[in-house]
Coordinates of C-alpha atoms and ligand atoms in Angstrom, one line a residue:
Chain A
M1106 CA 19.4 -27.3 44.0
R1107 CA 17.7 -24.1 43.1
T1108 CA 16.5 -21.8 45.8
S1109 CA 14.2 -19.6 43.7
E1110 CA 11.9 -19.2 46.6
L1111 CA 14.4 -17.3 48.6
E1112 CA 15.6 -15.1 45.8
E1113 CA 14.1 -11.9 44.6
L1114 CA 11.6 -12.0 41.8
P1115 CA 13.4 -10.2 38.9
I1116 CA 10.4 -8.3 37.7
S1117 CA 12.6 -6.0 35.7
K1118 CA 13.6 -8.9 33.6
I1119 CA 10.1 -9.5 32.3
K1120 CA 9.4 -5.9 31.6
A1121 CA 9.1 -6.5 27.8
I1122 CA 6.5 -9.3 28.3
Y1123 CA 5.0 -8.1 31.5
D1124 CA 1.5 -7.6 30.3
Y1125 CA 1.4 -10.9 28.4
I1126 CA 1.7 -12.9 31.7
P1127 CA -1.6 -14.3 32.8
P1128 CA -2.9 -13.2 36.2
R1129 CA -1.4 -15.4 38.9
G1130 CA -0.5 -15.6 42.6
I1131 CA 2.7 -13.9 43.5
F1132 CA 3.1 -14.5 47.2
K1133 CA 1.3 -15.9 50.2
M1134 CA 0.4 -13.8 53.2
H1135 CA 0.0 -14.7 56.8
V1136 CA -1.7 -12.3 59.3
K1137 CA -2.4 -12.4 63.0
S1138 CA -5.1 -10.7 64.9
L1139 CA -5.0 -9.2 68.4
T1140 CA -7.6 -11.8 69.3
G1141 CA -5.2 -14.6 68.4
I1142 CA -6.9 -15.6 65.2
E1143 CA -4.7 -16.2 62.2
T1144 CA -5.4 -16.3 58.5
N1145 CA -3.7 -16.8 55.2
G1146 CA -4.1 -15.0 51.9
L1147 CA -2.6 -14.9 48.4
Y1148 CA -1.6 -11.8 46.5
I1149 CA -2.7 -12.2 42.9
D1150 CA -1.4 -9.8 40.3
T1151 CA -3.3 -9.0 37.1
F1152 CA -0.1 -8.2 35.2
I1153 CA -1.6 -5.1 33.7
A1154 CA 1.3 -2.7 33.1
P1155 CA 0.7 0.8 34.4
D1156 CA 1.2 2.3 30.9
K1157 CA -1.5 0.0 29.5
L1158 CA -4.2 1.4 31.9
N1159 CA -5.9 3.4 29.2
A1160 CA -9.1 3.5 27.3
Q1161 CA -7.5 1.7 24.3
N1162 CA -6.8 -1.4 26.5
L1163 CA -10.0 -1.2 28.5
R1164 CA -11.5 -4.5 27.2
A1165 CA -8.3 -6.4 27.6
N1166 CA -7.8 -5.0 31.1
I1167 CA -11.3 -5.9 32.2
Q1168 CA -10.7 -9.4 30.8
K1169 CA -7.5 -9.7 32.9
V1170 CA -9.4 -8.7 36.0
K1171 CA -12.0 -11.4 35.3
D1172 CA -9.2 -13.9 34.7
A1173 CA -7.7 -13.0 38.0
V1174 CA -11.0 -13.7 39.8
K1175 CA -11.1 -17.0 37.9
V1176 CA -7.7 -17.8 39.4
V1177 CA -9.1 -17.2 42.8
H1178 CA -12.0 -19.5 42.0
H1179 CA -9.8 -22.3 40.6
L1180 CA -7.7 -22.2 43.7
N1181 CA -10.9 -22.7 45.7
I1182 CA -10.3 -19.5 47.7
K1183 CA -13.6 -18.2 49.0
M1184 CA -13.1 -14.5 49.4
A1185 CA -11.2 -11.8 47.5
I1186 CA -10.7 -8.1 47.4
L1187 CA -10.3 -6.4 44.0
G1188 CA -7.7 -3.9 45.0
G1189 CA -6.4 -0.8 43.4
F1190 CA -7.5 -0.2 39.8
T1191 CA -9.1 -3.7 39.4
S1192 CA -12.4 -2.7 41.1
L1193 CA -12.3 0.6 39.2
L1194 CA -12.1 -1.3 35.9
L1195 CA -15.2 -3.2 36.9
E1196 CA -16.8 -0.2 38.5
G1197 CA -17.3 -2.3 41.6
N1198 CA -19.7 -4.6 39.6
F1199 CA -19.3 -8.2 40.6
N1200 CA -22.3 -9.7 38.6
D1201 CA -20.0 -11.8 36.5
F1202 CA -18.8 -13.8 39.5
E1203 CA -22.1 -14.8 40.9
D1204 CA -21.6 -18.4 40.0
Y1205 CA -18.3 -18.6 41.8
D1206 CA -19.6 -19.0 45.4
M1207 CA -17.2 -16.4 46.5
V1208 CA -17.3 -13.3 48.7
L1209 CA -16.0 -10.1 47.1
T1210 CA -15.2 -6.6 48.1
T1211 CA -13.6 -3.5 46.7
G1212 CA -12.1 -2.8 50.1
N1213 CA -13.3 0.8 49.8
S1214 CA -15.1 1.0 53.1
L1215 CA -12.0 0.5 55.2
T1216 CA -9.9 2.6 52.9
S1217 CA -12.5 5.4 53.3
A1218 CA -12.4 4.8 57.1
Y1219 CA -8.7 5.2 57.3
V1220 CA -8.9 8.3 55.1
V1221 CA -11.5 10.1 57.3
K1222 CA -10.2 8.8 60.6
G1223 CA -6.7 9.8 59.5
L1224 CA -7.8 13.3 58.6
E1225 CA -9.6 13.6 61.9
K1226 CA -6.6 12.5 63.8
A1227 CA -4.2 14.9 61.9
A1228 CA -6.6 17.8 62.5
R1229 CA -6.7 16.9 66.2
E1230 CA -3.0 16.7 66.5
H1231 CA -2.6 20.1 64.7
G1232 CA -5.3 21.8 66.8
I1233 CA -7.6 22.2 63.9
S1234 CA -11.4 21.9 64.6
M1235 CA -13.2 19.7 62.1
S1236 CA -16.5 21.5 62.6
E1237 CA -14.9 24.8 61.7
S1238 CA -13.0 23.4 58.7
N1239 CA -13.7 23.5 55.0
V1240 CA -12.9 20.1 53.6
L1241 CA -11.9 19.7 49.9
V1242 CA -12.4 16.3 48.3
I1243 CA -10.6 15.8 45.0
G1244 CA -12.3 12.9 43.3
A1245 CA -15.5 13.6 45.1
T1246 CA -17.7 11.6 42.7
G1247 CA -15.6 8.4 43.0
D1248 CA -16.5 5.6 45.3
I1249 CA -14.1 6.6 48.0
G1250 CA -14.7 10.3 47.5
M1251 CA -18.4 9.9 47.9
A1252 CA -18.0 7.7 50.9
C1253 CA -15.7 10.2 52.6
T1254 CA -18.0 13.1 51.7
N1255 CA -21.0 11.4 53.0
Y1256 CA -19.2 10.6 56.2
L1257 CA -18.0 14.1 56.7
K1258 CA -21.2 15.9 55.8
G1259 CA -22.7 17.5 58.9
K1260 CA -19.4 17.2 60.7
V1261 CA -17.5 20.0 59.0
N1262 CA -18.1 23.7 58.1
R1263 CA -18.2 23.4 54.4
L1264 CA -17.6 20.7 51.7
L1265 CA -15.6 21.6 48.6
L1266 CA -16.1 19.0 46.0
C1267 CA -14.0 18.5 42.9
A1268 CA -14.1 16.2 39.9
R1269 CA -13.9 16.6 36.1
N1270 CA -17.3 15.4 35.0
M1271 CA -19.6 18.3 35.8
N1272 CA -22.8 16.3 35.4
R1273 CA -21.9 13.7 38.0
L1274 CA -20.5 16.4 40.3
K1275 CA -23.6 18.6 40.0
T1276 CA -25.9 15.7 40.8
F1277 CA -23.9 14.7 43.9
G1278 CA -23.4 18.3 45.0
Q1279 CA -27.0 19.2 44.5
R1280 CA -28.1 16.2 46.6
L1281 CA -26.0 17.4 49.5
L1282 CA -27.3 21.0 49.1
D1283 CA -30.8 19.6 49.2
E1284 CA -30.0 17.8 52.4
G1285 CA -29.0 21.2 53.8
H1286 CA -25.3 21.0 53.8
E1287 CA -22.8 23.8 53.0
V1288 CA -21.4 22.7 49.7
K1289 CA -19.4 24.3 46.9
Y1290 CA -18.5 22.2 43.9
S1291 CA -16.4 22.9 40.8
S1292 CA -14.3 21.0 38.3
D1293 CA -11.8 23.8 38.6
L1294 CA -9.6 23.0 41.5
S1295 CA -8.2 26.5 41.7
E1296 CA -11.7 27.8 42.7
L1297 CA -11.8 25.5 45.7
A1298 CA -8.2 25.1 47.0
P1299 CA -7.8 28.6 48.4
E1300 CA -10.8 28.0 50.8
A1301 CA -9.6 24.6 52.0
D1302 CA -8.4 23.8 55.5
L1303 CA -8.3 20.0 55.0
I1304 CA -7.9 18.2 51.7
I1305 CA -8.6 14.6 50.7
S1306 CA -7.2 13.5 47.4
V1307 CA -8.8 10.3 46.1
A1308 CA -8.7 10.8 42.3
S1309 CA -6.8 8.3 40.1
S1310 CA -4.9 11.0 38.3
S1311 CA -1.4 12.2 37.9
E1312 CA -2.5 15.6 36.7
I1313 CA -3.7 17.1 40.0
A1314 CA -1.7 20.2 41.0
I1315 CA -2.7 22.3 44.0
S1316 CA -1.8 25.9 44.6
S1317 CA -3.0 29.0 46.4
L1318 CA -3.3 27.1 49.6
K1319 CA -4.1 28.5 53.1
P1320 CA -1.0 28.6 55.3
K1321 CA -1.7 25.5 57.5
V1322 CA -3.3 22.9 55.4
I1323 CA -3.6 19.2 56.0
I1324 CA -3.6 17.0 52.9
C1325 CA -4.5 13.3 52.9
D1326 CA -3.3 11.7 49.7
A1327 CA -4.9 8.3 49.2
G1328 CA -5.0 8.3 45.4
Y1329 CA -2.7 6.7 42.9
P1330 CA -0.3 7.3 41.3
K1331 CA 1.4 8.9 44.3
N1332 CA 2.8 12.1 42.9
L1333 CA 0.7 14.8 44.6
E1334 CA 3.7 15.9 46.7
E1335 CA 5.6 17.0 43.6
K1336 CA 2.5 18.9 42.5
V1337 CA 1.6 20.7 45.7
E1338 CA 2.7 24.3 46.0
K1339 CA 5.6 24.2 48.4
V1340 CA 4.2 26.2 51.3
P1341 CA 5.7 25.8 54.8
G1342 CA 3.1 24.4 57.1
V1343 CA 1.4 22.1 54.6
F1344 CA 1.1 18.7 56.2
L1345 CA 0.8 16.1 53.5
F1346 CA 0.5 12.4 54.4
H1347 CA -0.3 9.2 52.5
G1348 CA -3.7 8.0 53.7
G1349 CA -5.9 5.0 53.5
M1350 CA -3.3 2.8 55.2
G1351 CA -3.4 0.8 58.4
Q1352 CA -0.8 -0.7 60.6
L1353 CA -1.1 -4.4 61.6
K1354 CA 0.2 -4.3 65.1
H1355 CA 0.5 -8.1 65.2
G1356 CA 2.4 -8.2 62.0
Y1357 CA 2.2 -10.1 58.7
S1358 CA 4.6 -12.2 56.8
F1359 CA 4.9 -12.8 53.1
N1360 CA 6.1 -16.0 51.5
P1361 CA 8.2 -15.6 49.4
D1362 CA 9.1 -12.4 51.2
Y1363 CA 8.9 -9.7 48.5
T1364 CA 8.4 -6.9 51.0
S1365 CA 11.6 -5.3 49.9
Q1366 CA 10.3 -5.1 46.4
F1367 CA 6.5 -4.8 46.5
Y1368 CA 5.7 -3.4 49.9
R1369 CA 8.2 -0.9 51.1
Y1370 CA 7.0 1.6 53.6
P1371 CA 8.8 3.7 56.2
A1372 CA 7.1 1.9 59.1
P1373 CA 6.7 -1.8 59.8
H1374 CA 3.6 -3.8 58.8
L1375 CA 1.7 -1.2 56.9
G1376 CA -1.1 -2.3 54.6
H1377 CA -3.7 -0.8 52.3
G1378 CA -7.1 -0.3 53.8
C1379 CA -8.6 -2.3 51.0
I1380 CA -6.4 -5.3 51.6
I1381 CA -7.0 -5.1 55.4
E1382 CA -10.8 -5.1 54.7
I1383 CA -10.6 -8.6 53.3
I1384 CA -8.4 -9.7 56.2
L1385 CA -11.1 -8.4 58.6
M1386 CA -13.8 -10.2 56.6
A1387 CA -11.8 -13.4 57.0
F1388 CA -11.2 -12.9 60.7
E1389 CA -14.9 -12.2 61.2
G1390 CA -16.2 -14.9 58.8
I1391 CA -18.2 -12.3 56.9
K1392 CA -20.0 -14.3 54.2
E1393 CA -21.5 -11.5 52.0
N1394 CA -20.0 -9.1 49.6
F1395 CA -19.1 -6.0 51.7
S1396 CA -18.1 -3.0 49.5
M1397 CA -19.4 -3.1 46.0
G1398 CA -20.8 -0.9 43.2
K1399 CA -20.2 2.8 43.4
G1400 CA -21.6 5.2 45.9
N1401 CA -22.9 2.5 48.3
I1402 CA -20.6 3.0 51.2
T1403 CA -22.5 4.3 54.2
S1404 CA -21.0 5.9 57.3
E1405 CA -22.3 2.8 59.2
K1406 CA -20.1 0.6 57.0
I1407 CA -17.1 2.9 57.6
D1408 CA -17.6 2.8 61.3
L1409 CA -18.2 -0.9 61.4
M1410 CA -15.0 -1.6 59.5
Y1411 CA -13.0 0.8 61.6
E1412 CA -14.3 -0.9 64.8
L1413 CA -13.3 -4.3 63.5
S1414 CA -9.9 -3.0 62.5
L1415 CA -9.3 -1.8 66.1
K1416 CA -10.7 -5.0 67.5
H1417 CA -8.1 -7.0 65.6
G1418 CA -5.2 -4.8 66.5
I1419 CA -5.0 -2.9 63.2
E1420 CA -4.6 0.8 63.7
L1421 CA -4.2 3.8 61.5
A1422 CA -0.8 3.9 59.9
P1423 CA 1.5 6.6 61.4
F1424 CA 1.6 9.7 59.2
Y1425 CA 4.2 9.4 56.5
N1426 CA 4.9 10.6 53.0
S1427 CA 7.7 9.9 50.5
D1428 CA 10.1 11.7 52.8
G1429 CA 9.4 9.2 55.5
I1430 CA 7.6 9.3 58.9
L1431 CA 6.3 12.8 59.6
E1432 CA 7.2 14.5 62.9
A1433 CA 3.8 14.3 64.6
S1434 CA 3.9 10.5 64.3
K1435 CA 7.5 9.8 65.1
N1436 CA 6.9 8.6 68.7
N1437 CA 4.4 6.0 67.8
S1438 CA 5.6 4.7 64.5
T1439 CA 7.4 1.6 65.7
T1440 CA 5.9 -1.7 66.9
Chain B
M58 CA 12.1 -18.9 -8.1
E59 CA 12.3 -15.4 -9.4
T60 CA 8.7 -15.7 -10.7
Q61 CA 7.5 -16.8 -7.3
E62 CA 9.3 -14.0 -5.5
K63 CA 7.1 -11.6 -7.4
E64 CA 4.1 -12.9 -5.4
F65 CA 5.6 -11.2 -2.4
K66 CA 5.3 -7.5 -1.6
S67 CA 9.1 -7.3 -1.3
I68 CA 12.2 -9.3 -1.0
E69 CA 12.1 -8.7 2.7
V70 CA 8.7 -10.3 3.0
F71 CA 9.9 -13.2 0.9
N72 CA 12.9 -13.7 3.1
V73 CA 11.1 -13.5 6.4
T74 CA 8.4 -15.8 5.2
S75 CA 11.1 -18.3 4.1
D76 CA 12.7 -18.1 7.5
I77 CA 9.3 -18.6 9.3
Y78 CA 8.7 -21.7 7.2
S79 CA 12.3 -22.9 7.8
Q80 CA 11.9 -22.6 11.6
A81 CA 8.5 -24.3 11.5
I82 CA 9.7 -27.3 9.4
T83 CA 12.9 -27.7 11.5
G84 CA 10.8 -27.5 14.7
E85 CA 8.4 -30.2 13.4
L86 CA 11.3 -32.5 12.4
I87 CA 12.8 -32.0 15.9
G88 CA 9.4 -33.0 17.3
M89 CA 9.2 -36.0 15.0
S90 CA 12.7 -37.1 16.1
N91 CA 11.8 -36.6 19.7
F92 CA 8.7 -38.8 19.5
A93 CA 10.6 -41.4 17.5
T94 CA 13.2 -41.5 20.3
L95 CA 10.5 -41.6 22.9
A96 CA 9.0 -44.7 21.2
E97 CA 12.4 -46.4 21.6
T98 CA 12.4 -45.8 25.4
I99 CA 8.9 -47.0 26.1
D100 CA 8.2 -50.7 27.0
D101 CA 4.4 -50.6 27.0
P102 CA 3.3 -51.6 23.5
H103 CA 0.3 -49.3 23.4
E104 CA 2.3 -46.3 24.5
K105 CA 5.0 -47.2 22.0
M106 CA 2.5 -47.2 19.3
E107 CA 1.1 -43.9 20.5
A108 CA 4.5 -42.3 20.4
V109 CA 5.1 -43.5 16.8
E110 CA 1.7 -42.1 15.9
H111 CA 2.7 -38.8 17.4
A112 CA 6.0 -38.9 15.5
D113 CA 4.1 -39.5 12.3
S114 CA 1.8 -36.6 13.0
E115 CA 4.8 -34.3 13.4
R116 CA 6.1 -35.7 10.1
R117 CA 2.9 -34.8 8.4
H118 CA 3.1 -31.3 9.8
A119 CA 6.6 -30.9 8.5
E120 CA 5.5 -32.3 5.1
G121 CA 2.5 -29.9 5.0
F122 CA 4.8 -26.9 5.6
M123 CA 7.4 -28.2 3.1
A124 CA 4.8 -28.7 0.4
Y125 CA 3.4 -25.3 0.8
A126 CA 6.9 -23.7 1.0
K127 CA 7.7 -25.4 -2.3
K128 CA 4.6 -24.1 -3.9
L129 CA 5.5 -20.6 -2.8
G130 CA 9.0 -21.1 -4.0
L131 CA 10.4 -20.2 -0.6
N132 CA 14.1 -20.4 0.2
V133 CA 13.8 -23.0 2.9
N134 CA 16.7 -24.0 5.0
I135 CA 16.2 -27.1 7.2
N136 CA 18.9 -27.5 9.9
L137 CA 18.4 -29.9 12.8
K138 CA 21.9 -29.1 13.9
G139 CA 21.2 -25.4 14.2
S140 CA 22.5 -24.4 17.6
Y141 CA 19.2 -23.8 19.5
W142 CA 17.3 -26.7 18.0
N143 CA 20.3 -29.0 18.5
R144 CA 20.6 -28.0 22.1
I145 CA 16.9 -28.7 22.7
R146 CA 17.2 -32.0 21.0
E147 CA 20.2 -32.9 23.2
Q148 CA 18.3 -32.0 26.3
F149 CA 15.5 -34.3 25.2
L150 CA 17.9 -37.1 24.4
N151 CA 19.4 -36.8 27.9
Y152 CA 16.1 -37.4 29.6
A153 CA 15.2 -40.1 27.0
A154 CA 18.4 -41.9 27.8
K155 CA 17.3 -42.0 31.4
K156 CA 13.9 -43.4 30.2
D157 CA 12.3 -40.4 31.8
F158 CA 9.0 -40.5 30.0
I159 CA 7.5 -37.6 32.0
A160 CA 10.4 -35.3 31.4
C161 CA 10.2 -36.0 27.6
I162 CA 6.5 -35.2 27.6
I163 CA 7.2 -32.0 29.5
I164 CA 9.8 -30.9 27.0
Q165 CA 8.0 -31.9 23.8
E166 CA 4.3 -31.5 24.7
V167 CA 4.4 -28.5 27.0
M168 CA 7.5 -26.4 26.3
L169 CA 8.0 -26.9 22.6
E170 CA 4.2 -27.2 21.9
A171 CA 3.5 -23.9 23.8
F172 CA 6.0 -22.1 21.6
A173 CA 4.7 -23.9 18.4
I174 CA 1.0 -23.3 19.0
S175 CA 1.5 -19.7 20.0
M176 CA 4.0 -18.8 17.3
Y177 CA 2.1 -20.7 14.5
T178 CA -1.0 -18.7 15.5
D179 CA 0.7 -15.4 15.5
A180 CA 2.6 -16.2 12.3
G181 CA -0.4 -17.6 10.5
N182 CA -2.5 -14.5 11.4
A183 CA 0.3 -12.2 10.2
L184 CA 1.1 -14.0 6.9
G185 CA -2.6 -14.4 6.0
G186 CA -4.0 -16.2 3.0
A187 CA -3.3 -19.9 2.6
S188 CA -0.4 -19.7 5.0
K189 CA -2.8 -18.6 7.7
K190 CA -5.1 -21.6 7.1
L191 CA -2.1 -24.0 7.2
F192 CA -0.5 -22.6 10.3
L193 CA -3.7 -22.3 12.2
S194 CA -4.8 -25.8 11.4
I195 CA -1.5 -27.2 12.5
A196 CA -1.6 -25.1 15.6
E197 CA -5.0 -26.6 16.3
E198 CA -3.7 -30.2 16.1
E199 CA -0.7 -29.3 18.3
K200 CA -3.1 -27.9 20.8
E201 CA -4.8 -31.3 21.0
H202 CA -1.4 -32.9 21.8
M203 CA -0.8 -30.4 24.5
D204 CA -4.2 -30.7 26.1
H205 CA -3.9 -34.4 26.2
S206 CA -0.5 -34.2 27.9
V207 CA -1.5 -31.6 30.3
E208 CA -4.1 -34.0 31.7
L209 CA -1.5 -36.7 32.1
L210 CA 0.8 -34.2 33.9
Q211 CA -2.0 -33.1 36.2
E212 CA -2.3 -36.7 37.4
E213 CA 1.5 -36.9 37.8
L214 CA 1.5 -33.8 39.9
H215 CA -1.3 -35.2 42.0
K216 CA 0.7 -38.3 43.0
D217 CA 3.5 -36.3 44.6
P218 CA 3.3 -32.5 44.1
D219 CA 6.6 -31.6 45.7
T220 CA 8.7 -34.0 43.8
F221 CA 6.9 -33.3 40.5
I222 CA 7.3 -29.5 40.9
K223 CA 11.0 -29.9 41.7
K224 CA 11.5 -32.1 38.7
F225 CA 9.6 -29.6 36.5
E226 CA 11.7 -26.8 37.7
G227 CA 14.9 -28.6 36.7
I228 CA 13.6 -29.3 33.2
H229 CA 12.3 -25.7 32.9
F230 CA 15.8 -24.3 33.5
N231 CA 17.5 -26.8 31.3
C232 CA 15.1 -26.4 28.3
M233 CA 13.2 -23.1 28.6
T234 CA 16.5 -21.3 29.0
I235 CA 17.3 -22.4 25.4
L236 CA 13.9 -21.4 24.1
S237 CA 14.2 -18.1 25.9
E238 CA 17.7 -17.4 24.4
F239 CA 16.3 -18.4 21.1
S240 CA 13.3 -16.0 21.3
A241 CA 15.0 -13.1 23.0
R242 CA 15.2 -9.8 21.1
T243 CA 18.6 -10.7 19.9
D244 CA 19.9 -14.3 19.6
L245 CA 21.6 -14.5 22.9
K246 CA 23.8 -17.4 21.9
G247 CA 24.6 -16.5 18.3
H248 CA 23.0 -17.3 15.0
C249 CA 20.4 -20.0 15.0
G250 CA 21.7 -21.7 11.8
V251 CA 18.2 -21.8 10.3
C252 CA 17.4 -18.3 9.2
N253 CA 18.9 -17.2 5.9
G254 CA 21.4 -14.5 6.3
D255 CA 20.7 -12.3 9.3
C256 CA 18.3 -13.3 12.1
M257 CA 14.7 -13.0 11.0
K258 CA 13.9 -11.2 14.2
N259 CA 15.2 -8.0 12.7
A260 CA 12.8 -8.4 9.8
L261 CA 9.6 -9.5 11.5
H262 CA 8.1 -6.0 11.1
H263 CA 7.9 -6.6 7.3
V264 CA 5.0 -9.1 8.1
N265 CA 3.6 -7.1 11.0
L266 CA 5.1 -9.3 13.7
N267 CA 7.5 -8.4 16.5
V268 CA 9.6 -10.5 18.7
D269 CA 8.2 -9.1 22.0
S270 CA 4.7 -10.2 21.2
L271 CA 5.8 -13.5 19.7
R272 CA 7.8 -14.3 22.8
G273 CA 5.2 -12.8 25.2
N274 CA 2.3 -14.8 23.7
A275 CA 4.4 -18.0 23.8
L276 CA 5.5 -17.6 27.4
A277 CA 1.9 -16.7 28.3
L278 CA 0.6 -19.9 26.8
Y279 CA 3.4 -21.8 28.6
A280 CA 2.4 -20.1 31.9
K281 CA -1.2 -21.0 31.3
A282 CA -0.3 -24.6 30.7
L283 CA 1.7 -24.7 33.9
D284 CA -1.3 -23.2 35.7
T285 CA -3.6 -25.9 34.3
I286 CA -1.2 -28.6 35.3
G287 CA -1.4 -27.2 38.8
I288 CA 2.0 -25.6 39.3
P289 CA 1.5 -22.7 41.7
G290 CA 1.5 -19.4 39.8
E291 CA 3.9 -17.9 42.3
K292 CA 6.4 -20.5 41.4
S293 CA 6.1 -20.4 37.7
I294 CA 6.3 -16.6 37.6
V295 CA 9.7 -16.8 39.3
W296 CA 10.9 -19.5 36.9
I297 CA 9.8 -17.4 33.9
A298 CA 11.2 -14.2 35.2
K299 CA 14.6 -15.8 35.6
L300 CA 14.9 -16.9 32.0
P301 CA 17.5 -15.1 30.1
A302 CA 16.1 -12.3 27.9
Ligands
LIG2020 N1 -5.0 3.8 50.0 C1 -5.7 2.8 49.7 O1 -5.7 1.8 50.4 C2 -6.5 2.8 48.4 C3 -7.4 1.8 48.2 C4 -8.2 1.8 47.1 C5 -8.1 2.8 46.2 N2 -7.2 3.8 46.4 C6 -7.1 4.9 45.4 O2 -8.1 5.9 45.6 C7 -8.4 6.5 44.4 C8 -9.9 6.6 44.3 O3 -10.5 5.3 44.2 P1 -12.1 5.2 43.8 O4 -12.4 3.8 43.8 O5 -12.9 6.1 44.6 O6 -12.0 5.7 42.3 P2 -13.1 6.2 41.3 O7 -14.4 5.7 41.7 O8 -12.7 6.0 39.9 O9 -13.1 7.8 41.6 C9 -12.1 8.7 41.1 C10 -12.6 10.1 41.3 O10 -11.6 11.0 40.9 C11 -12.2 11.9 39.9 N3 -11.0 12.4 39.1 C12 -10.3 11.7 38.3 N4 -9.3 12.5 37.7 C13 -9.5 13.7 38.2 C14 -8.8 14.9 38.1 N5 -7.8 15.0 37.2 N6 -9.2 16.0 38.8 C15 -10.3 15.9 39.6 N7 -10.9 14.7 39.8 C16 -10.5 13.7 39.1 C17 -13.2 11.1 39.2 O11 -14.2 12.0 38.6 P3 -14.1 12.5 37.1 O12 -13.7 11.3 36.3 O13 -15.4 13.1 36.8 O14 -13.0 13.5 37.2 C18 -13.8 10.4 40.4 O15 -14.6 11.3 41.2 C19 -7.7 5.7 43.3 O16 -6.6 6.4 42.9 C20 -7.3 4.4 44.0 O17 -6.2 3.9 43.5 C21 -6.4 3.8 47.5
LIG2021 FE1 3.8 -30.6 15.0

């Protein structure tokens, strides 16, 4: 008898044909809430290879995302989160799925919540005052970048905003200036980085390099690919953590259990904010799309999601980066 | 034949086109034989007649390819005893001997058809001209076979999902392993016995084809068929990932 269920999925063996594979479920998830509620989910992969995420393949990739949503529909699953680059490909636009009788979200409200709450916590632990800090947002015109910026405006000394497209950046920056906030924006990171006390990196880019930093800077890296650490000037005192993550105190399980392959983190039961958002929507029976489009995430949505997260026993992930758990978090990293 | 060869851009194109036709004809004859065997194993007269009709349709496909290959003066080599085709045929005969009608349908109508439909489509589009018309029209007919059987297998799965999926898994590893070795970048189990000279896989680029996309598209169509039948995607992906490559 074959026991394929218990064996590892040899993804490396299908490398050559990876992006031919139609979107499909890969493993089931089971999650528990602090309140005692339990729910099940299915992880569906679009099978878009990372090296195919380019303009040339845009149409094919969008089609794969749509096919993945169709899989959800065929399986009669009533809610889904379009995680990672899938919502980026659709720019958070769910119009094509209106006939599916399905609730959708990009998961970006809770991701943003974990980013800003994580930054606030790190600042607190390092004795840095938010209101006196200059906060740099790299990827400021993105959905998460705008949400974080809007959340932080009025709470910090100065906002430093960075993105490549100057038109979009200017529109957004000017709006904040008009609202009376201290804002500086530039598409040249080196003009902003030297002033920053706190940095949020939420750009989908592997090209970001940060240098000329102040001595004690806190960096929350929530973007993908995760290679910012290699590109940050090695200054002692820089505290860089991977943000946008929560920790499910009551655990989760995967079937088949691919945690050793897909979901390997230095602390138990970590999850992406976006995925946890749909879990909370399931726990709470939310029957409407939650995060969608671009630039629609309000501070109220962020706070609501964060409250729900705590209610169900899902907390901010301990601070970690690719070296493992960071000192400040060591005492509360285990469950 | 020399005069015909001149119609091709190069001797390489002539050779690879010959090999593509040889594989297609051999595959159709295997299909024809499989349905003929199936007809033997069936007691129900209507289903028996249907199997014979299917065998005849595969025969017509083979004839269609043969006639056109002759017209082009291709160097066709039909070999039902070629190692991969023969092993697939033996697998089929095994299940047929047990009168396992469902297993036979799975092998012929899902596994072999998925490869046939996908590869005929890719080959037709690459060869162009009258070959394209021929390959695509046969692919279309094979698709009807496949759709019809997928419906039947959906019902089978419905009756007892666990047993059906277990059974399918067994057949998958028995048969798809062979198709996978056959379609791997290099012939994993030696020469196929159908291609003239070297394996045509090394020459596919002469007609703008490549083995990864041929194999990828074929496995994708197979995966979609399994999805439509109702086999959970998280199972079929493991089955596919475990095939030799
Ligand atoms: N941790 C989590 O749970 C989680 C969850 C969801 C998403 N994410 C990640 O968060 C990131 C942002 O997501 P999103 O939905 O907000 O994406 P988005 O809407 O596409 O925003 C990306 C932003 O980055 C900017 N950008 C891109 N390349 C840049 C560069 N080289 N330098 C400066 N700015 C650059 C873009 O503006 P320009 O194009 O004008 O430069 C835009 O402002 C993504 O990497 C995503 O994978 C993390
Ligand atoms: Fe046929």
